[in-house]
XYZ file of C-alpha atoms in Angstrom:
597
model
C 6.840 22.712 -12.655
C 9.089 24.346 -15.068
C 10.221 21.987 -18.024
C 14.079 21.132 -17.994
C 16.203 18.976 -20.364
C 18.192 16.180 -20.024
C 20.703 16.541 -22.799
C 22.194 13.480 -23.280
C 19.901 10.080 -22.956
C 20.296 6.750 -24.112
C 17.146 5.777 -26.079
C 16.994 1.851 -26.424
C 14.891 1.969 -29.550
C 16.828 3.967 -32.080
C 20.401 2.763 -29.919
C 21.561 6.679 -30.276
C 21.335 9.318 -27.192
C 18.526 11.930 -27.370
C 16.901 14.790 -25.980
C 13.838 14.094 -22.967
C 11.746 16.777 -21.223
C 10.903 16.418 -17.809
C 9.984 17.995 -15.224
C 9.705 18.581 -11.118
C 6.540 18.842 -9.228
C 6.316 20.173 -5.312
C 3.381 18.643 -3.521
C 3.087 20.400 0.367
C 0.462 19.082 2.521
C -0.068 20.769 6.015
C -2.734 20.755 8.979
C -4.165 22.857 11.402
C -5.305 22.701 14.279
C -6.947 25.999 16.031
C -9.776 27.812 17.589
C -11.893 30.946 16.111
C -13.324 33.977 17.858
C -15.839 36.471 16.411
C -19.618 37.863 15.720
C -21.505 38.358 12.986
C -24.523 40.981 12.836
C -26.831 42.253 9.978
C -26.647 45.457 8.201
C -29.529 45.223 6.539
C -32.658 42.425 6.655
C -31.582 38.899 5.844
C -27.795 39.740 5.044
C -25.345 38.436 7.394
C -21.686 39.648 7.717
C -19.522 37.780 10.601
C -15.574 38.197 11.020
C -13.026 36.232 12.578
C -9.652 35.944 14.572
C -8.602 32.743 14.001
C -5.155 31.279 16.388
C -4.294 27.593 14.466
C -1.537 25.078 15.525
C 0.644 23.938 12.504
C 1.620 20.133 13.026
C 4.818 19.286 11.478
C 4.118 19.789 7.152
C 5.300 17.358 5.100
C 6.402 17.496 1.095
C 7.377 15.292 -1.587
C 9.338 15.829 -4.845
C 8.745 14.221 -7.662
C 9.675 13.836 -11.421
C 8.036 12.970 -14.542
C 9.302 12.716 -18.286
C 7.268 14.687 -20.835
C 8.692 13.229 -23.476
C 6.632 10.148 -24.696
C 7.789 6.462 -24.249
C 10.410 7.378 -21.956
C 11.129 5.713 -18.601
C 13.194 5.554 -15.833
C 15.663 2.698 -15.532
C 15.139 2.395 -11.851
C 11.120 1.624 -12.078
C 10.535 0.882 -16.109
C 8.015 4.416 -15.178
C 7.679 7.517 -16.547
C 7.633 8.937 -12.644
C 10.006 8.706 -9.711
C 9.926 10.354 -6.546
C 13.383 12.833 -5.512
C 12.600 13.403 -2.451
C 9.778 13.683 0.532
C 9.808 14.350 4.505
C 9.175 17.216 6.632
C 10.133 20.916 6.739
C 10.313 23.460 9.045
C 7.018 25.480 9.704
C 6.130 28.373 12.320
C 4.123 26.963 15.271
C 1.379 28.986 15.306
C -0.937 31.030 12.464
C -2.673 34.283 13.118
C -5.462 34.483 10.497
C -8.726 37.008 9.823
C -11.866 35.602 8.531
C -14.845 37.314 7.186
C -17.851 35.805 5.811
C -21.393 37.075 4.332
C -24.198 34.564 3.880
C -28.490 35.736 2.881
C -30.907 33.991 4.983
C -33.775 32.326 3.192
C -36.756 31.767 5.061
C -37.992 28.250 5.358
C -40.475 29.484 8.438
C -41.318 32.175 10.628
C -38.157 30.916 13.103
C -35.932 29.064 10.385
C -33.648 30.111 8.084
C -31.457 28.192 5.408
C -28.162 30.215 5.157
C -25.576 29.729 2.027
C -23.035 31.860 2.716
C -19.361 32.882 1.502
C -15.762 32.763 3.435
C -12.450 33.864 3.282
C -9.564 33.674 5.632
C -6.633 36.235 5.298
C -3.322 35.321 7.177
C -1.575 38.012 9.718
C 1.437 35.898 10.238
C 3.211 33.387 7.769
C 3.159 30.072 7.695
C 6.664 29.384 6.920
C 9.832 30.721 5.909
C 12.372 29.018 3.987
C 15.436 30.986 2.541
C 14.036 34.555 3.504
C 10.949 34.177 1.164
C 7.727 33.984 3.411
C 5.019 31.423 2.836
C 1.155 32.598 3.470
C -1.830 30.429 3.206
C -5.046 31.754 1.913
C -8.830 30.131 2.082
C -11.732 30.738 0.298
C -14.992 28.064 0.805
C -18.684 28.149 0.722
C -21.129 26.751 2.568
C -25.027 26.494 3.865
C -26.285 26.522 7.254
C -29.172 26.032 9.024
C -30.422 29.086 10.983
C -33.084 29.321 14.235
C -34.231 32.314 15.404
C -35.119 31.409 19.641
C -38.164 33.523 20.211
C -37.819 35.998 23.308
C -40.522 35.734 25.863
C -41.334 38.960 27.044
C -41.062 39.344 30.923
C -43.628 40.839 33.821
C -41.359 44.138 35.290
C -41.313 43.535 38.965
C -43.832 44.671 41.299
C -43.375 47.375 43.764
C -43.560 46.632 47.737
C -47.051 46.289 49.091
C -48.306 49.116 50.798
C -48.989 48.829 54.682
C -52.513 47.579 54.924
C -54.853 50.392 56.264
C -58.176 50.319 57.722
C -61.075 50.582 55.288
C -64.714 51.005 55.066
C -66.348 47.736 53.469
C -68.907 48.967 50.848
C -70.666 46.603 48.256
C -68.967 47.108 44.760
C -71.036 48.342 41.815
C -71.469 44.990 39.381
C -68.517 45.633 36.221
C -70.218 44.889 32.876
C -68.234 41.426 31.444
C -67.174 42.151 27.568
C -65.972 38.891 25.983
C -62.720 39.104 24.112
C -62.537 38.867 20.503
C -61.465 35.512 19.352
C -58.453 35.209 17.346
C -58.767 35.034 13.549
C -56.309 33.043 11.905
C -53.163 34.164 10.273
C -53.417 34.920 6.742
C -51.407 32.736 4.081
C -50.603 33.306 0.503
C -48.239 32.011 -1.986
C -47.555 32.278 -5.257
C -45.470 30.090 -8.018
C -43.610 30.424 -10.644
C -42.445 27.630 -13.276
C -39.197 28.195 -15.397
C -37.445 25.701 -17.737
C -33.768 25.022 -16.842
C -31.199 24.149 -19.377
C -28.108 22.146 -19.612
C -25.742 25.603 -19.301
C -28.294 26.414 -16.057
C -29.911 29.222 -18.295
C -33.161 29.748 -17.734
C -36.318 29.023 -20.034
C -39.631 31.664 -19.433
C -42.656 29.611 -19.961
C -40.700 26.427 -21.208
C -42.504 23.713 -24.230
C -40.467 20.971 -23.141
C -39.587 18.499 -26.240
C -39.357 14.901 -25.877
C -37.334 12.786 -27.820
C -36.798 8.922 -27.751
C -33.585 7.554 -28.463
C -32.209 3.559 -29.172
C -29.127 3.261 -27.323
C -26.654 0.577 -27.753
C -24.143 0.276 -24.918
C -21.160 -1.441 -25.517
C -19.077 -2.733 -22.535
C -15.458 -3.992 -22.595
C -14.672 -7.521 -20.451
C -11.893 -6.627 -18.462
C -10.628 -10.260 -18.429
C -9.212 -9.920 -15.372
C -10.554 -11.097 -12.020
C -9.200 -9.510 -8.871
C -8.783 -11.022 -5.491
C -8.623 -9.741 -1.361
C -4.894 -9.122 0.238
C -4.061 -13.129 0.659
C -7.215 -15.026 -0.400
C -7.426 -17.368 -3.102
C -11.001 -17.515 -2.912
C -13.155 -15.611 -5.406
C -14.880 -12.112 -3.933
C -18.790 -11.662 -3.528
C -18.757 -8.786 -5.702
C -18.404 -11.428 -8.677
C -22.034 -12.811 -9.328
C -21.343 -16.653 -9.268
C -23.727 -19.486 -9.699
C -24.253 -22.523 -7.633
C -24.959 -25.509 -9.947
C -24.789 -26.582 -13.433
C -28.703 -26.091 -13.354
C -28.830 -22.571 -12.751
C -26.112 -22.255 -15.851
C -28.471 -23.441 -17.938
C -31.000 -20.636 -17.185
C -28.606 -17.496 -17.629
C -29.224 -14.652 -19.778
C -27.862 -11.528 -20.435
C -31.340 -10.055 -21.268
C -31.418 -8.042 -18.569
C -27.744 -6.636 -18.359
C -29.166 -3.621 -20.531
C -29.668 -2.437 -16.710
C -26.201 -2.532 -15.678
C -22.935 -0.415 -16.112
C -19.623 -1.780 -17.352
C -18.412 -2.407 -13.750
C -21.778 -4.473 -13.163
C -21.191 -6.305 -16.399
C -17.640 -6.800 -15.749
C -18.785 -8.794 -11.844
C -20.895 -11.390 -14.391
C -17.082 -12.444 -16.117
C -17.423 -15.753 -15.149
C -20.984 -16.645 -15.940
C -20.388 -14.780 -19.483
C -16.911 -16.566 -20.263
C -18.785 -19.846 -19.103
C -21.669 -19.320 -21.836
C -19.283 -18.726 -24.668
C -17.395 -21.630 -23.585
C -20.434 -23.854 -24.433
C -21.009 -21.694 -27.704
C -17.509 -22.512 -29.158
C -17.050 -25.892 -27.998
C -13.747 -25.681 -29.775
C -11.961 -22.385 -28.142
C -9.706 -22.597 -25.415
C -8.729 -20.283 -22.305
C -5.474 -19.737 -20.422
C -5.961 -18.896 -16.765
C -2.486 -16.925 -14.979
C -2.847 -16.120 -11.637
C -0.805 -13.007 -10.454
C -0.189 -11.568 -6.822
C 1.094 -8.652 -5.142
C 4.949 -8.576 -3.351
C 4.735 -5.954 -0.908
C 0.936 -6.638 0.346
C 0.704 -8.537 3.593
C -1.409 -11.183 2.857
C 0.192 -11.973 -0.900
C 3.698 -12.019 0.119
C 3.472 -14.604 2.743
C 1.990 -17.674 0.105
C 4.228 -17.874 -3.070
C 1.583 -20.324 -4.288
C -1.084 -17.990 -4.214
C -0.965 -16.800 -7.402
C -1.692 -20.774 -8.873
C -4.514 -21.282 -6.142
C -6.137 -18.251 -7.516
C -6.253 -19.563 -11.388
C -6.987 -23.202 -10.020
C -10.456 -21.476 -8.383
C -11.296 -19.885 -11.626
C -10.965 -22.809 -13.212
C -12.910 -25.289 -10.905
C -15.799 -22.895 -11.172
C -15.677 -23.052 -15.237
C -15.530 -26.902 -14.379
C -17.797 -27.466 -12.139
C -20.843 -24.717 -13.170
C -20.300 -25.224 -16.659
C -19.007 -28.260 -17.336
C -16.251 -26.823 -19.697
C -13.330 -29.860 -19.811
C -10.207 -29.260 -18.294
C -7.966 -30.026 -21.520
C -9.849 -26.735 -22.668
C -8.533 -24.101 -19.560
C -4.451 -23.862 -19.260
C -3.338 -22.743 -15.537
C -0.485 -20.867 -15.196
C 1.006 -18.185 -12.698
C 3.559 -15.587 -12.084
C 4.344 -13.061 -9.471
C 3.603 -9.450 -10.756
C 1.791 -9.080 -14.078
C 3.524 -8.387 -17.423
C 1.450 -4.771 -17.349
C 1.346 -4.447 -13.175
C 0.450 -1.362 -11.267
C 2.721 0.247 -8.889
C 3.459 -1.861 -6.216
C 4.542 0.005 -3.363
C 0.877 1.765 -3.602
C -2.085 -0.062 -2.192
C -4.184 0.951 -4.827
C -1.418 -0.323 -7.303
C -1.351 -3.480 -4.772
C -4.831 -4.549 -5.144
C -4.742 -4.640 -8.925
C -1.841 -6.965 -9.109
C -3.662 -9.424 -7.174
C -6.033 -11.207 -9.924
C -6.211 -13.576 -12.491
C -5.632 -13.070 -16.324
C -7.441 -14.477 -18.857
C -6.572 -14.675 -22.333
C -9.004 -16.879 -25.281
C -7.739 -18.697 -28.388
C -10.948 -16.984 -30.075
C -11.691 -13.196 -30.254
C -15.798 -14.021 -29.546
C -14.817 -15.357 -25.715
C -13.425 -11.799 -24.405
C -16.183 -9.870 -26.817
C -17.805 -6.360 -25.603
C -20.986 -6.850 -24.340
C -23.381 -5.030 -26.275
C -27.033 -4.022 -24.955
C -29.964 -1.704 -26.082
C -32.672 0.380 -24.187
C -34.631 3.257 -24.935
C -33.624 6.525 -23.267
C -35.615 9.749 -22.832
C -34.430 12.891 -23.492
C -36.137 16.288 -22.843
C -35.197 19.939 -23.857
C -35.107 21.856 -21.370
C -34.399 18.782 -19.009
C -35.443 20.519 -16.355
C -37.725 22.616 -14.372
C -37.398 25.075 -11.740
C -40.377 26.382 -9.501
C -39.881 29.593 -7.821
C -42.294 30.116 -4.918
C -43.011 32.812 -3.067
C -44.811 31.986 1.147
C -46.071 34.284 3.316
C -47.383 32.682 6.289
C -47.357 34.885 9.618
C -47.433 31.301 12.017
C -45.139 29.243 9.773
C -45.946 26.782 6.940
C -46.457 23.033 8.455
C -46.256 21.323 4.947
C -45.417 22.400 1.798
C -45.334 19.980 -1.123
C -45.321 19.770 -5.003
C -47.437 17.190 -6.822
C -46.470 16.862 -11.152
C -49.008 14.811 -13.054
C -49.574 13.722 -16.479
C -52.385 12.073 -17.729
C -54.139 11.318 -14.417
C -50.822 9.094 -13.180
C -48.650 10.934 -10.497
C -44.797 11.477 -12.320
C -42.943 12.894 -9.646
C -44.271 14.383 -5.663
C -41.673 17.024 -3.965
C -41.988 17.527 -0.226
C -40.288 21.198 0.836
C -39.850 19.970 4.429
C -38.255 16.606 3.668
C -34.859 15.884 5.154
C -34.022 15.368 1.631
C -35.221 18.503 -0.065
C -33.266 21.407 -1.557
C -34.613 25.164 -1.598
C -34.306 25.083 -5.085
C -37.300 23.508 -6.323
C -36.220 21.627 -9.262
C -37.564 18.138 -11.393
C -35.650 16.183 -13.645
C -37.990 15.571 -16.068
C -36.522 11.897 -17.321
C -35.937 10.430 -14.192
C -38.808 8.133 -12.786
C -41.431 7.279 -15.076
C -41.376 7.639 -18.681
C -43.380 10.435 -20.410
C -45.627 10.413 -22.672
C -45.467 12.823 -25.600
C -48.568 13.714 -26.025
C -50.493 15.009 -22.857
C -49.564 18.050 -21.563
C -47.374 18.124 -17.765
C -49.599 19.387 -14.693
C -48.163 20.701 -11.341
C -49.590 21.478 -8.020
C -48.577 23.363 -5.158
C -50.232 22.936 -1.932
C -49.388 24.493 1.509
C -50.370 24.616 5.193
C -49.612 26.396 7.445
C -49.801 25.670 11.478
C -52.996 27.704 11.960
C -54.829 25.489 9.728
C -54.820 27.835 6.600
C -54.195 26.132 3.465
C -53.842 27.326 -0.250
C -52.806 26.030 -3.601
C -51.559 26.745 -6.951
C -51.594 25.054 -10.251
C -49.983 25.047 -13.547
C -49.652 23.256 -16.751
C -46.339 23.067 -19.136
C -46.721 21.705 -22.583
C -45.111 19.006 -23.980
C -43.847 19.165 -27.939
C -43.213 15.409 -29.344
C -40.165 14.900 -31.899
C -40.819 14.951 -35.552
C -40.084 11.951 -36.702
C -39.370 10.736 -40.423
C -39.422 6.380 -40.175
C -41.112 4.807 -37.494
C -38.274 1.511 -36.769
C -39.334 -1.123 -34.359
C -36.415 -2.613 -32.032
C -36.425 -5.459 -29.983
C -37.651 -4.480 -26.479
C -37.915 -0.794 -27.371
C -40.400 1.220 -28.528
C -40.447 3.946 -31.530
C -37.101 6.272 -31.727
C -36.284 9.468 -32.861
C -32.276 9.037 -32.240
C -29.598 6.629 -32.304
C -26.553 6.907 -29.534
C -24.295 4.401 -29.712
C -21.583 4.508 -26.841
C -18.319 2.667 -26.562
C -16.831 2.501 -22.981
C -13.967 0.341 -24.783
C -10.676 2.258 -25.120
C -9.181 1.215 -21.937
C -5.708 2.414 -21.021
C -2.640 1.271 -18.915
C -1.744 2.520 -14.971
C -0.930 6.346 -15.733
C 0.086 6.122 -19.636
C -1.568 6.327 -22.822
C -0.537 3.126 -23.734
C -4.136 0.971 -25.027
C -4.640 -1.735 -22.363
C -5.147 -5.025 -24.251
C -4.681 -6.870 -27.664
C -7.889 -5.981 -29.175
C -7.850 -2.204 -29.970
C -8.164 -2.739 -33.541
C -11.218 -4.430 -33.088
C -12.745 -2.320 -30.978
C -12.011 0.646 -33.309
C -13.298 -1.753 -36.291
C -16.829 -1.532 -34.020
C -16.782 1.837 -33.283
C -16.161 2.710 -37.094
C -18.755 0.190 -38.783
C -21.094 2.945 -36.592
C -19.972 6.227 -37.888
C -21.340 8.247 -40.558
C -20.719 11.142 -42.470
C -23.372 12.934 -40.456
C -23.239 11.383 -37.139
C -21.454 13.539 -34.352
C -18.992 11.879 -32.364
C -17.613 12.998 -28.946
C -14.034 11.347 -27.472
C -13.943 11.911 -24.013
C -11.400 11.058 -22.016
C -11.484 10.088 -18.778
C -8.892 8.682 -15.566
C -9.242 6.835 -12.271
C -9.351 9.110 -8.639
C -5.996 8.466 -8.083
C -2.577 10.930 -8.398
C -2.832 14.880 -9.061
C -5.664 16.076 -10.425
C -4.081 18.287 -12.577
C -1.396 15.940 -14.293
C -4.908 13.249 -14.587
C -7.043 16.180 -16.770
C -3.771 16.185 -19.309
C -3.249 12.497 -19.159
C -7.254 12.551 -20.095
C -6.799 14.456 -22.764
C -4.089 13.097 -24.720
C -5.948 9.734 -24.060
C -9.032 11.604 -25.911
C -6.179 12.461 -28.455
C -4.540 9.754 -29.209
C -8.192 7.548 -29.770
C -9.202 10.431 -32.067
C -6.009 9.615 -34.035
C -6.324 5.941 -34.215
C -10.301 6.738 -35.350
C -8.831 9.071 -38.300
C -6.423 6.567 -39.304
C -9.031 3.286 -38.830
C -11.993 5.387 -41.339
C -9.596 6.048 -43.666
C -8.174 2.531 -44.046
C -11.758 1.636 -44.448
C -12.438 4.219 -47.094
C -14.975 6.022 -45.233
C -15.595 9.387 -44.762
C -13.992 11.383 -41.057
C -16.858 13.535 -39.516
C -15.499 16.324 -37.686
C -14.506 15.091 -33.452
C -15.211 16.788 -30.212
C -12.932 16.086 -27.726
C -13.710 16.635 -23.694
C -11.045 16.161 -21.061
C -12.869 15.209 -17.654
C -9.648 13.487 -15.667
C -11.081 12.180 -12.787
C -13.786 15.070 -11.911
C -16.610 12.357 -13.690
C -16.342 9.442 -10.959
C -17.358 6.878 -13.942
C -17.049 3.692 -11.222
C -16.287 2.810 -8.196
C -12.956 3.525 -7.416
C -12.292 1.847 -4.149
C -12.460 -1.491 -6.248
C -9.181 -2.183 -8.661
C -12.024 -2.845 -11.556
C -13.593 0.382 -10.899
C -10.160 1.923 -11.309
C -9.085 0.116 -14.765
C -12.470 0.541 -16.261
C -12.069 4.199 -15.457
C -8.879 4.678 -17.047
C -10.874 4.991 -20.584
C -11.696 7.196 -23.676
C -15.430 7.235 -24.111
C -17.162 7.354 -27.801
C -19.982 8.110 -28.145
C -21.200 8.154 -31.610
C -25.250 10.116 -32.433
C -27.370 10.050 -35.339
C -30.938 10.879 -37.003
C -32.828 8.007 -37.604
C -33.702 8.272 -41.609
């Protein structure tokens, strides 16, 4: 991925040649295909070492070489993209791989006969992989994993009994009577345990007998509409996933009062009903409707009039649910959208199928903007340590976390679900209450009948507070987090999605304060490399801090220092198997915090 020039370029903006950076990216994919022999035995109690001779089968690889500008705004004539592919296909690879493997795991007892195992792997290669032009090719592998371990108990067996004598002749005589000594019964195995509760912190360092401080915090969401509406491979009908109503009557009883319980994607499926409200609030605003579909997807590229069928749906729904005239909504179509994804992807497929809509009024496309109160707690969360000894295994094994007589949270060791590391998030569930300290229980059984039990308390520190504010549908808070999932961004660019970045950045900036601290994170949808999506993330993060800076200081208000994070697409924000999920992904988060004073 070295960097090379391309000396002379024609750049269509300045009408002069100039200088672009690009460069070439390899991307190899191969398979195996094989069968491992080996044994594993422990040096020492409850370490286990195993190695390995592995023999794989190496299908045919494949590769493809690519190219991307680095310089910014520059394209390719052939696609209008900033990407091409050079080349792609197969190359020659050796038929078979000779590899070693060794691994070491440490059991953890869960019972007297089971184990849970996380272990440690790596495979070394013998023989090469490939060899192009003299240089050899090896593969290495290095993974982790956790497995469950039983121990078959070995029944002991009778030795075999020699040959009977031959019988011989005996005198009968009349036994003396044995004395009949009853066995001692069986006393039951002993069982002990013993716990131990740490805090846990963000950075997974731990806290020794943690005061965990809980603080209440007003947060205001705000969610971008998308205004776009996306449809299956050849339908013209709109999908389930968009919440639609059945009759004019049930329009008249819509809120958005509850929407403070769901995401921007969830927001984004309620488009219609929302756009249908604001209708009837500004009786005087119009919409235009363009419906768009896909060339190279099956479905799409058989109807040319798809594309107007889709826009005409959207339209009769507006009509007939909410009564909003026809002289008000404009129906148009075209093939590919003016900003369209790659076409010859079927990710890039799915997102040119949809409609567009654009308003003759800013308030119609508007964020949506919702408050709750959040909990936050510091540490945020705990970690019990527990120590079993039970010589016929433990039968149940559960933790039980109260506060204030009412049951917060109930952890069952044996559950399908459960993890050996005992650990509670202390805001999820049921909201705490500041005051009254946290009480946990362990109790355990084992399968002789033996039971024990061990409490604990951990004290709970309430947030100092200066001004008491009441909010609608909130309680008291401590902290205000505003966060803006608005700064959407176009199919692998930095380039803002949209018309209405300034007034998002006008919202975002009415919020900050000399004193508030404000994060940028940037953020990408699951698709393309990995690494190429963290740097695309951060120059996203970049570029919004930039537009901030310049937005404050038109305003004449004072620039608190930024933190930017680059997450790419590690941080699956949506769903990504839905072209929404992908856009609303493809986004530079704000999120801006302050003291309430």
């Amino acid at each position: 991925t070295t960097p090379f020039n391309i000396e002379h370029t024609f750049d269509v903006t300045a009408g002069d040649t100039t200088r672009i950076n690009r460069e070439r990216r390899y991307n190899v994919s191969m398979s195996a295909i094989g069968v491992q022999l080996g044994g594993a035995f422990h040096p020492i109690e409850r370490i286990a070492i195993s190695a390995t001779l592995g023999f794989a089968f190496l299908p045919s690889p494949t590769y493809i070489q690519s190219e991307a500008l680095l310089t910014q705004n520059a394209v390719y004539l052939e696609n209008l993209r900033s990407t091409r592919t050079v080349a792609s296909g197969d190359f020659s690879a050796n038929a078979f791989l000779l590899s070693l493997g060794l691994s070491a795991g440490y059991d953890l007892p869960i019972s007297s006969v089971v184990s849970f195992r996380p272990y440690l792997e790596a495979y070394v290669p013998i023989t090469s992989a490939a060899t192009i032009e003299g240089q050899s090719y090896k593969t290495y592998s290095f993974s982790g994993g956790a497995s469950l371990v039983i121990a078959f108990p070995v029944s002991e067996t009778e030795a075999p009994k020699p040959n009977p004598e031959p019988i011989k002749p005996e005198i009968k005589t009349t036994p003396e009577p044995i004395a009949q000594t009853k066995p001692p019964e069986p006393q039951p195995a002993a069982l002990h345990l013993a716990v131990r509760a740490v805090g846990l912190t963000d950075n997974d360092q731990e806290v020794s007998q943690p005061i965990v401080t809980i603080e209440n915090i007003l947060v205001t969401d705000v969610s971008p509409t998308l205004a776009y509406l996306f449809f299956d491979d050849g339908s013209k009908v709109i999908s389930d996933r968009y919440h639609q109503l059945a009759s004019p009557s049930e329009a008249q009883t819509f809120s958005t009062k509850e929407f403070y319980r769901l995401d921007a994607i969830g927001i984004n499926h309620e488009l219609l009903n929302i756009l249908g409200k604001r209708l009837q609030e500004y009786p005087e605003a119009t919409i235009t409707v363009t419906g768009t579909r896909s060339l190279h997807s099956l479905g799409d590229s058989a109807s040319s009039d798809i594309a107007l069928e889709r826009a005409q749906h959207i339209a009769q729904y507006l009509q007939t649910v909410w009564g909003i005239r026809p002289s008000r909504i404009r129906v148009r179509s075209r093939a590919l959208p003016e900003m369209n994804s790659d076409d010859a992807t079927a990710s890039g497929q799915a997102e040119n199928r949809r409609v567009e809509i654009a308003a003759s009024t800013r308030q119609l496309l508007a964020p949506v903007e919702t408050k709750r109160l959040e909990q936050t707690a510091t540490p945020p969360r705990i970690k019990f340590y527990q120590d079993i000894f039970s010589a016929s295994g433990v039968k149940s094994n559960k933790i039980i976390i109260r506060q204030g007589g009412r049951v917060l949270e109930t952890i069952d060791g044996l559950s399908g679900d459960s993890r050996h590391e005992w650990l509670w998030n202390i805001t999820q569930g049921d909201a705490l209450n500041s005051k009254d300290s946290i009480t946990w229980t362990m109790e355990v059984t084992d399968s002789s009948g033996g039971s024990a039990a061990v409490s604990g308390a951990i004290r709970i520190k309430p947030q100092e507070r200066t001004v008491t504010r009441a909010t609608i549908d909130t309680t008291n808070a401590d902290k205000l987090l505003e966060r803006f999932h608005l700064l959407l961004f176009d199919y692998s660019s930095t380039s803002e999605l949209g018309k209405n970045a300034d007034e998002i950045l006008n919202r975002i900036a009415t919020a900050v304060t000399p004193d508030a601290t404000v994060t940028l994170i940037g953020h990408t949808d699951m698709t393309g490399d990995p690494a190429f999506n963290e740097k695309l993330s951060y120059d996203r993060a970049s570029k919004a801090s930039v537009l901030l800076s310049n937005k404050l200081r038109f305003l004449g208000r004072t620039t608190p220092s930024f933190d930017l994070e680059a997450r790419g697409s590690k941080d699956r924000l949506f769903d990504n198997s839905v072209p929404e999920g992908r856009m609303l992904s493809r986004t530079v988060r704000v999120t801006v915090e302050r003291k309430l004073k």
